[in-house]
Amino acid sequence: MITVPHEAQDWAQQIWRKIEIKMSAQCGRLGVCAPYAAINGRYTDKMTDNIYWWTNGFWPGMLWIMYHAGGEDRYLKTARAIEERLDAALAGFEGLHHDVGFMWMLASVLDWRLTSDKDARRRALHAVNLLAGRYNPRGRFIRAWNRDCTGWIIIDCMMNLSLLYWAAAESEDPRFKFIAMDHADTALKFLLREDGSCAHIAVLDPQSGTLLEIPAGQGYASGSSWTRGQAWALYGFTISYCHTGEIRYREAAARIARYFCDEIARYAYVPPVDFRAPDEPRLIDTSAGAIAACGLLALHEIDGSAGYGETALKIVQALEAAHGDWDSSTDGIIKMATAQYHGKTEERHVPLIYGDYFFLEALNRLCGRDLQIW
Ligand code: GLY
């Protein structure tokens, strides 16, 4: 558990009271669905239009955090009902991809940890077997997406490794951990750069694992620095260190953290979509800040270096001050998240469910609550 200075904890508690009001209203209004992007103050629902969508675990994740914090039964009931609806995705499975970790860590592993529900454990074990089935033993990576992306490794997938680490411990079967570590090592080799920044995607030859190409991903261009990708890398390598004790993951996380902290200070702690995009248009992605704050808090916990914790706090406070939405009649907590640099304009500068989720996770930590999530 991290030690949070008193003033920071007081601030976090004060914001938490606003969270309680907002989450109570949203739980009543959204209920059993899979919110994605809040357009004109209303979250779109992926449950009906794409049960396989990678973000479908974030809302139950938020509800489980609320349940852990306050013990309110309605959060448990709503989260469980969503988890049950996601069974259709496990049964249909062909539309699922690498992000099953995001989905079932938050929907089911949290449930299992908080309530010991055996169905939740079974669902998470089912999901991890699908994730392990994506492993390429020649290239030593978990392949991204479906269709023709047979040789694609992406930095976001570092977060899915938690499900493999959890399953290795839970089922006492180390092969899940070996797959996770192979993937982390391949990401280290092909995606992390010397200066602590990282690429989003590397295309490998799926027969041999040889590097073929580093294409542009969700950031500005090939060679640029998509901020959410940097945040996934920062948090992901920290998590890999926590589960394995391997110093190379901790060093990687520290290198990324130093780079991220230097860069974000230039933007008053509210990140652009890409640190290496042109100044205009100025596209912002608050979700990258929330994810990085969680990573920095986790790194601070293992490293003790105050700088990481201080930057995490500055980010969370800047996001809240500039982009927090505490109006209970509208959906979304943190405005100005952006799905991709070149993506759909309606997914630009709006609340996105993962931005809200990671803001809540960071705040929960700053309140001093101890909940193992990843
Ligand atoms: N697929 C994860 C992301 O868009 O950040």
mmCIF file of C-alpha atoms and ligand atoms in Angstrom:
data_model
loop_
_atom_site.group_PDB
_atom_site.id
_atom_site.type_symbol
_atom_site.label_atom_id
_atom_site.label_comp_id
_atom_site.label_asym_id
_atom_site.label_seq_id
_atom_site.Cartn_x
_atom_site.Cartn_y
_atom_site.Cartn_z
ATOM 1 C CA MET A 1 0.000 0.000 0.000
ATOM 2 C CA ILE A 2 1.321 3.495 -0.808
ATOM 3 C CA THR A 3 1.785 6.241 1.732
ATOM 4 C CA VAL A 4 -0.112 9.293 0.559
ATOM 5 C CA PRO A 5 0.659 12.702 2.097
ATOM 6 C CA HIS A 6 -2.208 14.020 4.271
ATOM 7 C CA GLU A 7 -3.120 16.950 2.028
ATOM 8 C CA ALA A 8 -3.285 14.659 -1.003
ATOM 9 C CA GLN A 9 -5.430 12.171 0.877
ATOM 10 C CA ASP A 10 -7.780 14.955 2.036
ATOM 11 C CA TRP A 11 -8.108 16.177 -1.524
ATOM 12 C CA ALA A 12 -8.746 12.624 -2.773
ATOM 13 C CA GLN A 13 -11.425 12.040 -0.110
ATOM 14 C CA GLN A 14 -13.154 15.247 -1.099
ATOM 15 C CA ILE A 15 -13.204 14.197 -4.771
ATOM 16 C CA TRP A 16 -14.304 10.712 -3.736
ATOM 17 C CA ARG A 17 -17.478 12.188 -2.236
ATOM 18 C CA LYS A 18 -18.235 13.705 -5.640
ATOM 19 C CA ILE A 19 -17.496 10.314 -7.239
ATOM 20 C CA GLU A 20 -20.021 8.663 -4.919
ATOM 21 C CA ILE A 21 -22.773 11.039 -6.041
ATOM 22 C CA LYS A 22 -21.882 10.745 -9.719
ATOM 23 C CA MET A 23 -21.505 6.946 -9.642
ATOM 24 C CA SER A 24 -24.778 6.542 -7.785
ATOM 25 C CA ALA A 25 -26.585 8.537 -10.491
ATOM 26 C CA GLN A 26 -24.779 6.694 -13.309
ATOM 27 C CA CYS A 27 -25.431 3.279 -11.797
ATOM 28 C CA GLY A 28 -29.143 4.043 -11.709
ATOM 29 C CA ARG A 29 -29.171 5.495 -15.210
ATOM 30 C CA LEU A 30 -26.765 3.167 -17.068
ATOM 31 C CA GLY A 31 -27.393 -0.053 -15.156
ATOM 32 C CA VAL A 32 -26.532 -3.262 -16.971
ATOM 33 C CA CYS A 33 -24.753 -2.066 -20.095
ATOM 34 C CA ALA A 34 -21.289 -1.503 -21.545
ATOM 35 C CA PRO A 35 -20.710 2.260 -21.734
ATOM 36 C CA TYR A 36 -18.061 3.371 -24.193
ATOM 37 C CA ALA A 37 -18.031 7.039 -25.334
ATOM 38 C CA ALA A 38 -20.197 9.762 -23.782
ATOM 39 C CA ILE A 39 -21.516 11.731 -26.735
ATOM 40 C CA ASN A 40 -23.566 14.812 -25.837
ATOM 41 C CA GLY A 41 -23.621 13.716 -22.213
ATOM 42 C CA ARG A 42 -24.861 10.154 -22.826
ATOM 43 C CA TYR A 43 -22.763 7.016 -22.888
ATOM 44 C CA THR A 44 -23.120 4.826 -25.983
ATOM 45 C CA ASP A 45 -23.694 1.136 -25.169
ATOM 46 C CA LYS A 46 -21.469 -1.568 -26.687
ATOM 47 C CA MET A 47 -23.349 -4.441 -25.045
ATOM 48 C CA THR A 48 -25.876 -4.575 -27.827
ATOM 49 C CA ASP A 49 -23.767 -3.453 -30.781
ATOM 50 C CA ASN A 50 -20.457 -5.266 -29.998
ATOM 51 C CA ILE A 51 -20.380 -7.688 -27.082
ATOM 52 C CA TYR A 52 -16.691 -8.395 -27.907
ATOM 53 C CA TRP A 53 -15.524 -4.780 -27.638
ATOM 54 C CA TRP A 54 -12.307 -4.398 -25.626
ATOM 55 C CA THR A 55 -13.727 -1.836 -23.195
ATOM 56 C CA ASN A 56 -16.673 -3.912 -21.995
ATOM 57 C CA GLY A 57 -15.048 -4.721 -18.622
ATOM 58 C CA PHE A 58 -14.374 -1.153 -17.510
ATOM 59 C CA TRP A 59 -17.886 -0.341 -16.250
ATOM 60 C CA PRO A 60 -18.147 -3.493 -14.110
ATOM 61 C CA GLY A 61 -14.588 -2.705 -12.947
ATOM 62 C CA MET A 62 -15.757 0.702 -11.721
ATOM 63 C CA LEU A 63 -18.739 -0.895 -10.007
ATOM 64 C CA TRP A 64 -16.516 -3.452 -8.249
ATOM 65 C CA ILE A 65 -14.247 -0.648 -6.999
ATOM 66 C CA MET A 66 -17.329 1.157 -5.637
ATOM 67 C CA TYR A 67 -18.534 -2.060 -4.019
ATOM 68 C CA HIS A 68 -15.138 -2.581 -2.380
ATOM 69 C CA ALA A 69 -15.068 1.009 -1.115
ATOM 70 C CA GLY A 70 -18.578 1.223 0.319
ATOM 71 C CA GLY A 71 -20.083 -2.289 0.381
ATOM 72 C CA GLU A 72 -23.276 -1.199 -1.410
ATOM 73 C CA ASP A 73 -25.138 -4.209 -2.715
ATOM 74 C CA ARG A 74 -26.486 -2.521 -5.838
ATOM 75 C CA TYR A 75 -22.950 -2.111 -7.197
ATOM 76 C CA LEU A 76 -22.350 -5.828 -6.715
ATOM 77 C CA LYS A 77 -25.665 -6.762 -8.347
ATOM 78 C CA THR A 78 -25.130 -4.507 -11.374
ATOM 79 C CA ALA A 79 -21.517 -5.603 -11.884
ATOM 80 C CA ARG A 80 -22.526 -9.280 -11.611
ATOM 81 C CA ALA A 81 -25.380 -8.857 -14.083
ATOM 82 C CA ILE A 82 -22.981 -7.326 -16.638
ATOM 83 C CA GLU A 83 -20.490 -10.113 -16.024
ATOM 84 C CA GLU A 84 -23.241 -12.640 -16.783
ATOM 85 C CA ARG A 85 -24.170 -10.853 -20.000
ATOM 86 C CA LEU A 86 -20.530 -11.044 -21.115
ATOM 87 C CA ASP A 87 -20.865 -14.852 -21.107
ATOM 88 C CA ALA A 88 -22.260 -14.462 -24.628
ATOM 89 C CA ALA A 89 -18.822 -13.171 -25.697
ATOM 90 C CA LEU A 90 -17.041 -16.171 -24.177
ATOM 91 C CA ALA A 91 -19.516 -18.518 -25.881
ATOM 92 C CA GLY A 92 -19.247 -16.762 -29.268
ATOM 93 C CA PHE A 93 -15.489 -16.148 -28.811
ATOM 94 C CA GLU A 94 -14.547 -15.557 -32.491
ATOM 95 C CA GLY A 95 -14.959 -11.799 -32.101
ATOM 96 C CA LEU A 96 -12.691 -11.693 -29.044
ATOM 97 C CA HIS A 97 -9.031 -10.744 -29.297
ATOM 98 C CA HIS A 98 -6.016 -9.960 -27.079
ATOM 99 C CA ASP A 99 -7.994 -7.619 -24.812
ATOM 100 C CA VAL A 100 -9.797 -10.378 -22.920
ATOM 101 C CA GLY A 101 -7.430 -9.438 -20.069
ATOM 102 C CA PHE A 102 -8.943 -5.981 -19.767
ATOM 103 C CA MET A 103 -12.417 -7.487 -19.940
ATOM 104 C CA TRP A 104 -12.277 -10.377 -17.489
ATOM 105 C CA MET A 105 -9.697 -9.019 -15.045
ATOM 106 C CA LEU A 106 -12.168 -6.274 -14.252
ATOM 107 C CA ALA A 107 -15.450 -8.157 -14.722
ATOM 108 C CA SER A 108 -14.519 -11.486 -13.128
ATOM 109 C CA VAL A 109 -11.149 -11.572 -11.353
ATOM 110 C CA LEU A 110 -12.235 -8.588 -9.256
ATOM 111 C CA ASP A 111 -15.516 -10.367 -8.518
ATOM 112 C CA TRP A 112 -13.635 -13.506 -7.493
ATOM 113 C CA ARG A 113 -11.255 -11.527 -5.278
ATOM 114 C CA LEU A 114 -14.072 -9.630 -3.588
ATOM 115 C CA THR A 115 -16.792 -12.265 -3.279
ATOM 116 C CA SER A 116 -15.137 -15.675 -3.925
ATOM 117 C CA ASP A 117 -17.836 -16.399 -6.507
ATOM 118 C CA LYS A 118 -16.866 -19.648 -8.227
ATOM 119 C CA ASP A 119 -18.548 -18.754 -11.531
ATOM 120 C CA ALA A 120 -16.425 -15.616 -11.682
ATOM 121 C CA ARG A 121 -13.270 -17.692 -11.268
ATOM 122 C CA ARG A 122 -14.425 -20.127 -13.968
ATOM 123 C CA ARG A 123 -15.112 -17.264 -16.393
ATOM 124 C CA ALA A 124 -11.677 -15.745 -15.815
ATOM 125 C CA LEU A 125 -10.003 -19.121 -16.344
ATOM 126 C CA HIS A 126 -12.005 -19.597 -19.540
ATOM 127 C CA ALA A 127 -10.877 -16.161 -20.776
ATOM 128 C CA VAL A 128 -7.221 -16.779 -19.948
ATOM 129 C CA ASN A 129 -7.230 -19.976 -21.989
ATOM 130 C CA LEU A 130 -8.449 -17.974 -24.978
ATOM 131 C CA LEU A 131 -5.669 -15.447 -24.362
ATOM 132 C CA ALA A 132 -3.024 -18.163 -24.064
ATOM 133 C CA GLY A 133 -4.325 -19.636 -27.324
ATOM 134 C CA ARG A 134 -3.135 -16.480 -29.114
ATOM 135 C CA TYR A 135 0.501 -17.119 -28.205
ATOM 136 C CA ASN A 136 2.964 -17.509 -31.095
ATOM 137 C CA PRO A 137 5.788 -19.767 -29.819
ATOM 138 C CA ARG A 138 8.207 -18.843 -32.670
ATOM 139 C CA GLY A 139 7.874 -15.091 -32.252
ATOM 140 C CA ARG A 140 7.198 -15.406 -28.481
ATOM 141 C CA PHE A 141 4.319 -12.936 -28.397
ATOM 142 C CA ILE A 142 0.545 -12.779 -28.025
ATOM 143 C CA ARG A 143 -0.853 -11.770 -31.365
ATOM 144 C CA ALA A 144 -2.967 -8.656 -31.519
ATOM 145 C CA TRP A 145 -6.422 -8.404 -33.076
ATOM 146 C CA ASN A 146 -7.838 -10.815 -35.641
ATOM 147 C CA ARG A 147 -8.090 -10.889 -39.442
ATOM 148 C CA ASP A 148 -4.660 -10.707 -41.078
ATOM 149 C CA CYS A 149 -2.708 -9.371 -38.067
ATOM 150 C CA THR A 150 -0.936 -12.714 -37.549
ATOM 151 C CA GLY A 151 2.455 -11.166 -36.716
ATOM 152 C CA TRP A 152 1.318 -8.065 -34.821
ATOM 153 C CA ILE A 153 2.482 -7.304 -31.307
ATOM 154 C CA ILE A 154 1.153 -4.159 -29.614
ATOM 155 C CA ILE A 155 2.132 -2.294 -26.461
ATOM 156 C CA ASP A 156 -1.460 -2.162 -25.091
ATOM 157 C CA CYS A 157 -1.326 -5.925 -24.588
ATOM 158 C CA MET A 158 1.095 -5.470 -21.677
ATOM 159 C CA MET A 159 -2.011 -4.836 -19.558
ATOM 160 C CA ASN A 160 -3.580 -8.161 -20.567
ATOM 161 C CA LEU A 161 -0.654 -10.041 -19.043
ATOM 162 C CA SER A 162 -2.210 -9.588 -15.593
ATOM 163 C CA LEU A 163 -4.794 -12.223 -16.450
ATOM 164 C CA LEU A 164 -1.997 -14.691 -17.274
ATOM 165 C CA TYR A 165 -0.097 -13.907 -14.056
ATOM 166 C CA TRP A 166 -3.302 -14.287 -12.065
ATOM 167 C CA ALA A 167 -4.104 -17.641 -13.718
ATOM 168 C CA ALA A 168 -0.578 -18.995 -13.146
ATOM 169 C CA ALA A 169 -0.939 -18.373 -9.425
ATOM 170 C CA GLU A 170 -4.595 -19.387 -9.233
ATOM 171 C CA SER A 171 -4.246 -22.657 -11.130
ATOM 172 C CA GLU A 172 -0.671 -23.345 -10.000
ATOM 173 C CA ASP A 173 0.271 -23.732 -13.674
ATOM 174 C CA PRO A 174 3.399 -21.722 -14.581
ATOM 175 C CA ARG A 175 2.885 -21.917 -18.358
ATOM 176 C CA PHE A 176 0.575 -18.888 -18.167
ATOM 177 C CA LYS A 177 3.357 -16.886 -16.532
ATOM 178 C CA PHE A 178 5.894 -18.078 -19.131
ATOM 179 C CA ILE A 179 3.629 -16.833 -21.931
ATOM 180 C CA ALA A 180 3.262 -13.467 -20.190
ATOM 181 C CA MET A 181 7.018 -13.116 -19.689
ATOM 182 C CA ASP A 182 7.792 -14.123 -23.289
ATOM 183 C CA HIS A 183 5.395 -11.462 -24.499
ATOM 184 C CA ALA A 184 6.886 -8.838 -22.154
ATOM 185 C CA ASP A 185 10.401 -9.684 -23.358
ATOM 186 C CA THR A 186 9.389 -9.423 -27.022
ATOM 187 C CA ALA A 187 7.702 -6.067 -26.316
ATOM 188 C CA LEU A 188 10.876 -4.945 -24.559
ATOM 189 C CA LYS A 189 12.945 -5.944 -27.590
ATOM 190 C CA PHE A 190 10.831 -4.476 -30.393
ATOM 191 C CA LEU A 191 8.596 -1.769 -28.919
ATOM 192 C CA LEU A 192 10.599 0.009 -26.217
ATOM 193 C CA ARG A 193 13.028 2.667 -27.464
ATOM 194 C CA GLU A 194 16.311 3.796 -25.910
ATOM 195 C CA ASP A 195 14.898 7.173 -24.778
ATOM 196 C CA GLY A 196 12.062 5.524 -22.789
ATOM 197 C CA SER A 197 9.371 6.129 -25.402
ATOM 198 C CA CYS A 198 7.762 3.235 -27.205
ATOM 199 C CA ALA A 199 6.114 2.289 -30.471
ATOM 200 C CA HIS A 200 2.505 1.148 -30.564
ATOM 201 C CA ILE A 201 2.853 -1.755 -33.007
ATOM 202 C CA ALA A 202 5.583 -4.017 -34.372
ATOM 203 C CA VAL A 203 4.839 -6.364 -37.260
ATOM 204 C CA LEU A 204 6.828 -9.583 -36.966
ATOM 205 C CA ASP A 205 7.140 -12.489 -39.359
ATOM 206 C CA PRO A 206 4.720 -14.968 -37.719
ATOM 207 C CA GLN A 207 6.887 -17.896 -38.969
ATOM 208 C CA SER A 208 10.170 -16.673 -37.469
ATOM 209 C CA GLY A 209 9.518 -13.673 -35.224
ATOM 210 C CA THR A 210 11.816 -11.448 -37.340
ATOM 211 C CA LEU A 211 10.920 -7.750 -37.256
ATOM 212 C CA LEU A 212 9.297 -6.642 -40.526
ATOM 213 C CA GLU A 213 7.870 -3.184 -39.862
ATOM 214 C CA ILE A 214 6.960 -0.571 -37.228
ATOM 215 C CA PRO A 215 3.768 0.960 -38.647
ATOM 216 C CA ALA A 216 1.886 3.977 -37.339
ATOM 217 C CA GLY A 217 -0.727 2.961 -34.796
ATOM 218 C CA GLN A 218 -3.257 5.015 -32.867
ATOM 219 C CA GLY A 219 -0.812 7.908 -32.490
ATOM 220 C CA TYR A 220 0.304 10.531 -34.999
ATOM 221 C CA ALA A 221 2.742 8.515 -37.147
ATOM 222 C CA SER A 222 5.357 5.778 -37.204
ATOM 223 C CA GLY A 223 8.176 6.890 -34.870
ATOM 224 C CA SER A 224 5.876 9.165 -32.857
ATOM 225 C CA SER A 225 4.864 8.753 -29.221
ATOM 226 C CA TRP A 226 1.171 7.913 -28.712
ATOM 227 C CA THR A 227 0.622 8.912 -25.097
ATOM 228 C CA ARG A 228 -1.850 6.183 -24.185
ATOM 229 C CA GLY A 229 0.625 3.629 -25.526
ATOM 230 C CA GLN A 230 3.348 5.147 -23.320
ATOM 231 C CA ALA A 231 0.947 4.850 -20.367
ATOM 232 C CA TRP A 232 0.119 1.195 -21.135
ATOM 233 C CA ALA A 233 3.863 0.477 -21.294
ATOM 234 C CA LEU A 234 4.574 2.273 -18.020
ATOM 235 C CA TYR A 235 1.828 0.501 -16.101
ATOM 236 C CA GLY A 236 2.264 -2.809 -17.950
ATOM 237 C CA PHE A 237 5.994 -3.237 -17.241
ATOM 238 C CA THR A 238 5.418 -2.186 -13.620
ATOM 239 C CA ILE A 239 2.795 -4.922 -13.305
ATOM 240 C CA SER A 240 5.103 -7.488 -14.915
ATOM 241 C CA TYR A 241 7.765 -6.590 -12.362
ATOM 242 C CA CYS A 242 5.279 -6.936 -9.501
ATOM 243 C CA HIS A 243 4.296 -10.441 -10.618
ATOM 244 C CA THR A 244 7.762 -11.749 -11.502
ATOM 245 C CA GLY A 245 10.338 -9.746 -9.555
ATOM 246 C CA GLU A 246 12.394 -9.531 -12.786
ATOM 247 C CA ILE A 247 14.544 -6.421 -12.570
ATOM 248 C CA ARG A 248 14.535 -5.822 -16.366
ATOM 249 C CA TYR A 249 10.801 -5.041 -16.208
ATOM 250 C CA ARG A 250 11.304 -2.626 -13.327
ATOM 251 C CA GLU A 251 14.130 -0.885 -15.203
ATOM 252 C CA ALA A 252 11.955 -0.648 -18.308
ATOM 253 C CA ALA A 253 9.082 0.833 -16.280
ATOM 254 C CA ALA A 254 11.440 3.360 -14.658
ATOM 255 C CA ARG A 255 12.856 4.384 -18.063
ATOM 256 C CA ILE A 256 9.355 4.920 -19.474
ATOM 257 C CA ALA A 257 8.273 6.744 -16.307
ATOM 258 C CA ARG A 258 11.191 9.195 -16.510
ATOM 259 C CA TYR A 259 10.374 9.911 -20.137
ATOM 260 C CA PHE A 260 6.644 10.299 -19.423
ATOM 261 C CA CYS A 261 7.170 12.575 -16.388
ATOM 262 C CA ASP A 262 9.500 14.882 -18.369
ATOM 263 C CA GLU A 263 7.106 15.088 -21.292
ATOM 264 C CA ILE A 264 3.853 15.593 -19.404
ATOM 265 C CA ALA A 265 5.310 18.452 -17.346
ATOM 266 C CA ARG A 266 5.504 20.402 -20.640
ATOM 267 C CA TYR A 267 1.711 20.060 -21.027
ATOM 268 C CA ALA A 268 0.666 21.166 -17.528
ATOM 269 C CA TYR A 269 -0.001 17.482 -16.710
ATOM 270 C CA VAL A 270 -2.852 17.004 -19.213
ATOM 271 C CA PRO A 271 -1.441 14.880 -22.037
ATOM 272 C CA PRO A 272 -1.818 15.445 -25.747
ATOM 273 C CA VAL A 273 -2.792 12.381 -27.823
ATOM 274 C CA ASP A 274 0.809 12.108 -28.994
ATOM 275 C CA PHE A 275 3.922 13.702 -27.483
ATOM 276 C CA ARG A 276 5.417 13.983 -30.971
ATOM 277 C CA ALA A 277 2.443 15.335 -32.906
ATOM 278 C CA PRO A 278 2.525 18.858 -34.379
ATOM 279 C CA ASP A 279 1.341 21.617 -32.005
ATOM 280 C CA GLU A 280 -1.778 22.165 -34.105
ATOM 281 C CA PRO A 281 -4.345 20.749 -33.945
ATOM 282 C CA ARG A 282 -3.867 20.282 -30.181
ATOM 283 C CA LEU A 283 -5.554 16.954 -29.519
ATOM 284 C CA ILE A 284 -5.822 15.927 -25.876
ATOM 285 C CA ASP A 285 -6.235 12.484 -24.340
ATOM 286 C CA THR A 286 -7.069 12.652 -20.641
ATOM 287 C CA SER A 287 -7.342 8.836 -20.510
ATOM 288 C CA ALA A 288 -3.571 8.563 -21.100
ATOM 289 C CA GLY A 289 -2.997 10.755 -18.054
ATOM 290 C CA ALA A 290 -5.279 8.650 -15.850
ATOM 291 C CA ILE A 291 -3.587 5.384 -16.919
ATOM 292 C CA ALA A 292 -0.101 6.831 -16.444
ATOM 293 C CA ALA A 293 -1.078 8.126 -12.988
ATOM 294 C CA CYS A 294 -2.061 4.576 -11.966
ATOM 295 C CA GLY A 295 1.238 3.259 -13.325
ATOM 296 C CA LEU A 296 3.234 5.935 -11.512
ATOM 297 C CA LEU A 297 1.430 5.213 -8.233
ATOM 298 C CA ALA A 298 2.190 1.495 -8.622
ATOM 299 C CA LEU A 299 5.832 2.263 -9.417
ATOM 300 C CA HIS A 300 6.037 4.625 -6.456
ATOM 301 C CA GLU A 301 4.778 1.797 -4.244
ATOM 302 C CA ILE A 302 7.607 -0.546 -5.288
ATOM 303 C CA ASP A 303 10.328 2.043 -5.787
ATOM 304 C CA GLY A 304 9.584 4.532 -3.015
ATOM 305 C CA SER A 305 10.819 7.388 -5.210
ATOM 306 C CA ALA A 306 8.660 10.365 -4.300
ATOM 307 C CA GLY A 307 8.908 11.867 -7.805
ATOM 308 C CA TYR A 308 6.594 9.252 -9.326
ATOM 309 C CA GLY A 309 3.914 9.780 -6.677
ATOM 310 C CA GLU A 310 4.148 13.558 -6.996
ATOM 311 C CA THR A 311 3.722 13.481 -10.759
ATOM 312 C CA ALA A 312 0.814 11.037 -10.432
ATOM 313 C CA LEU A 313 -0.917 13.430 -8.055
ATOM 314 C CA LYS A 314 -0.274 16.423 -10.326
ATOM 315 C CA ILE A 315 -1.817 14.515 -13.251
ATOM 316 C CA VAL A 316 -4.930 13.412 -11.355
ATOM 317 C CA GLN A 317 -5.440 16.912 -9.931
ATOM 318 C CA ALA A 318 -4.945 18.538 -13.334
ATOM 319 C CA LEU A 319 -7.437 16.167 -14.984
ATOM 320 C CA GLU A 320 -10.011 16.840 -12.290
ATOM 321 C CA ALA A 321 -9.540 20.601 -12.260
ATOM 322 C CA ALA A 322 -9.601 21.072 -16.017
ATOM 323 C CA HIS A 323 -11.882 18.266 -17.188
ATOM 324 C CA GLY A 324 -13.840 16.746 -14.284
ATOM 325 C CA ASP A 325 -17.610 16.609 -14.819
ATOM 326 C CA TRP A 326 -19.543 16.411 -11.548
ATOM 327 C CA ASP A 327 -22.958 17.092 -13.014
ATOM 328 C CA SER A 328 -25.001 14.031 -12.025
ATOM 329 C CA SER A 329 -27.389 14.460 -14.923
ATOM 330 C CA THR A 330 -24.693 13.828 -17.562
ATOM 331 C CA ASP A 331 -22.649 10.676 -18.201
ATOM 332 C CA GLY A 332 -18.868 10.599 -17.942
ATOM 333 C CA ILE A 333 -16.487 11.735 -15.223
ATOM 334 C CA ILE A 334 -13.403 12.950 -17.090
ATOM 335 C CA LYS A 335 -13.929 14.802 -20.345
ATOM 336 C CA MET A 336 -11.480 15.220 -23.238
ATOM 337 C CA ALA A 337 -10.364 11.651 -23.855
ATOM 338 C CA THR A 338 -9.526 10.653 -27.430
ATOM 339 C CA ALA A 339 -9.586 7.129 -28.854
ATOM 340 C CA GLN A 340 -7.031 7.652 -31.648
ATOM 341 C CA TYR A 341 -5.167 10.531 -33.262
ATOM 342 C CA HIS A 342 -6.598 9.839 -36.723
ATOM 343 C CA GLY A 343 -9.797 8.174 -35.500
ATOM 344 C CA LYS A 344 -13.472 9.073 -35.655
ATOM 345 C CA THR A 345 -14.133 12.689 -34.646
ATOM 346 C CA GLU A 346 -17.012 11.637 -32.347
ATOM 347 C CA GLU A 347 -14.482 9.657 -30.282
ATOM 348 C CA ARG A 348 -12.333 12.754 -29.806
ATOM 349 C CA HIS A 349 -12.464 15.023 -26.733
ATOM 350 C CA VAL A 350 -15.269 13.115 -24.999
ATOM 351 C CA PRO A 351 -15.398 11.007 -21.824
ATOM 352 C CA LEU A 352 -14.303 7.455 -22.667
ATOM 353 C CA ILE A 353 -15.050 4.694 -20.199
ATOM 354 C CA TYR A 354 -11.398 3.716 -19.707
ATOM 355 C CA GLY A 355 -10.478 7.313 -18.851
ATOM 356 C CA ASP A 356 -13.187 7.285 -16.181
ATOM 357 C CA TYR A 357 -12.123 3.840 -14.986
ATOM 358 C CA PHE A 358 -8.431 4.700 -14.508
ATOM 359 C CA PHE A 359 -9.275 8.030 -12.879
ATOM 360 C CA LEU A 360 -11.411 6.113 -10.372
ATOM 361 C CA GLU A 361 -8.649 3.532 -9.838
ATOM 362 C CA ALA A 362 -6.065 6.286 -9.200
ATOM 363 C CA LEU A 363 -8.347 8.144 -6.835
ATOM 364 C CA ASN A 364 -9.166 4.973 -4.949
ATOM 365 C CA ARG A 365 -5.440 4.457 -4.374
ATOM 366 C CA LEU A 366 -4.944 8.065 -3.322
ATOM 367 C CA CYS A 367 -7.738 7.604 -0.772
ATOM 368 C CA GLY A 368 -5.460 4.974 0.772
ATOM 369 C CA ARG A 369 -7.608 1.938 -0.057
ATOM 370 C CA ASP A 370 -5.757 -1.264 -0.752
ATOM 371 C CA LEU A 371 -7.354 -3.258 -3.583
ATOM 372 C CA GLN A 372 -5.280 -5.475 -5.793
ATOM 373 C CA ILE A 373 -6.638 -5.084 -9.308
ATOM 374 C CA TRP A 374 -3.993 -5.920 -11.889
HETATM 375 N N1 GLY B 1 -6.678 -0.871 -27.436
HETATM 376 C C1 GLY B 1 -6.322 -0.096 -26.359
HETATM 377 C C2 GLY B 1 -6.315 1.356 -26.595
HETATM 378 O O1 GLY B 1 -6.945 1.852 -27.520
HETATM 379 O O2 GLY B 1 -5.697 2.050 -25.844
#
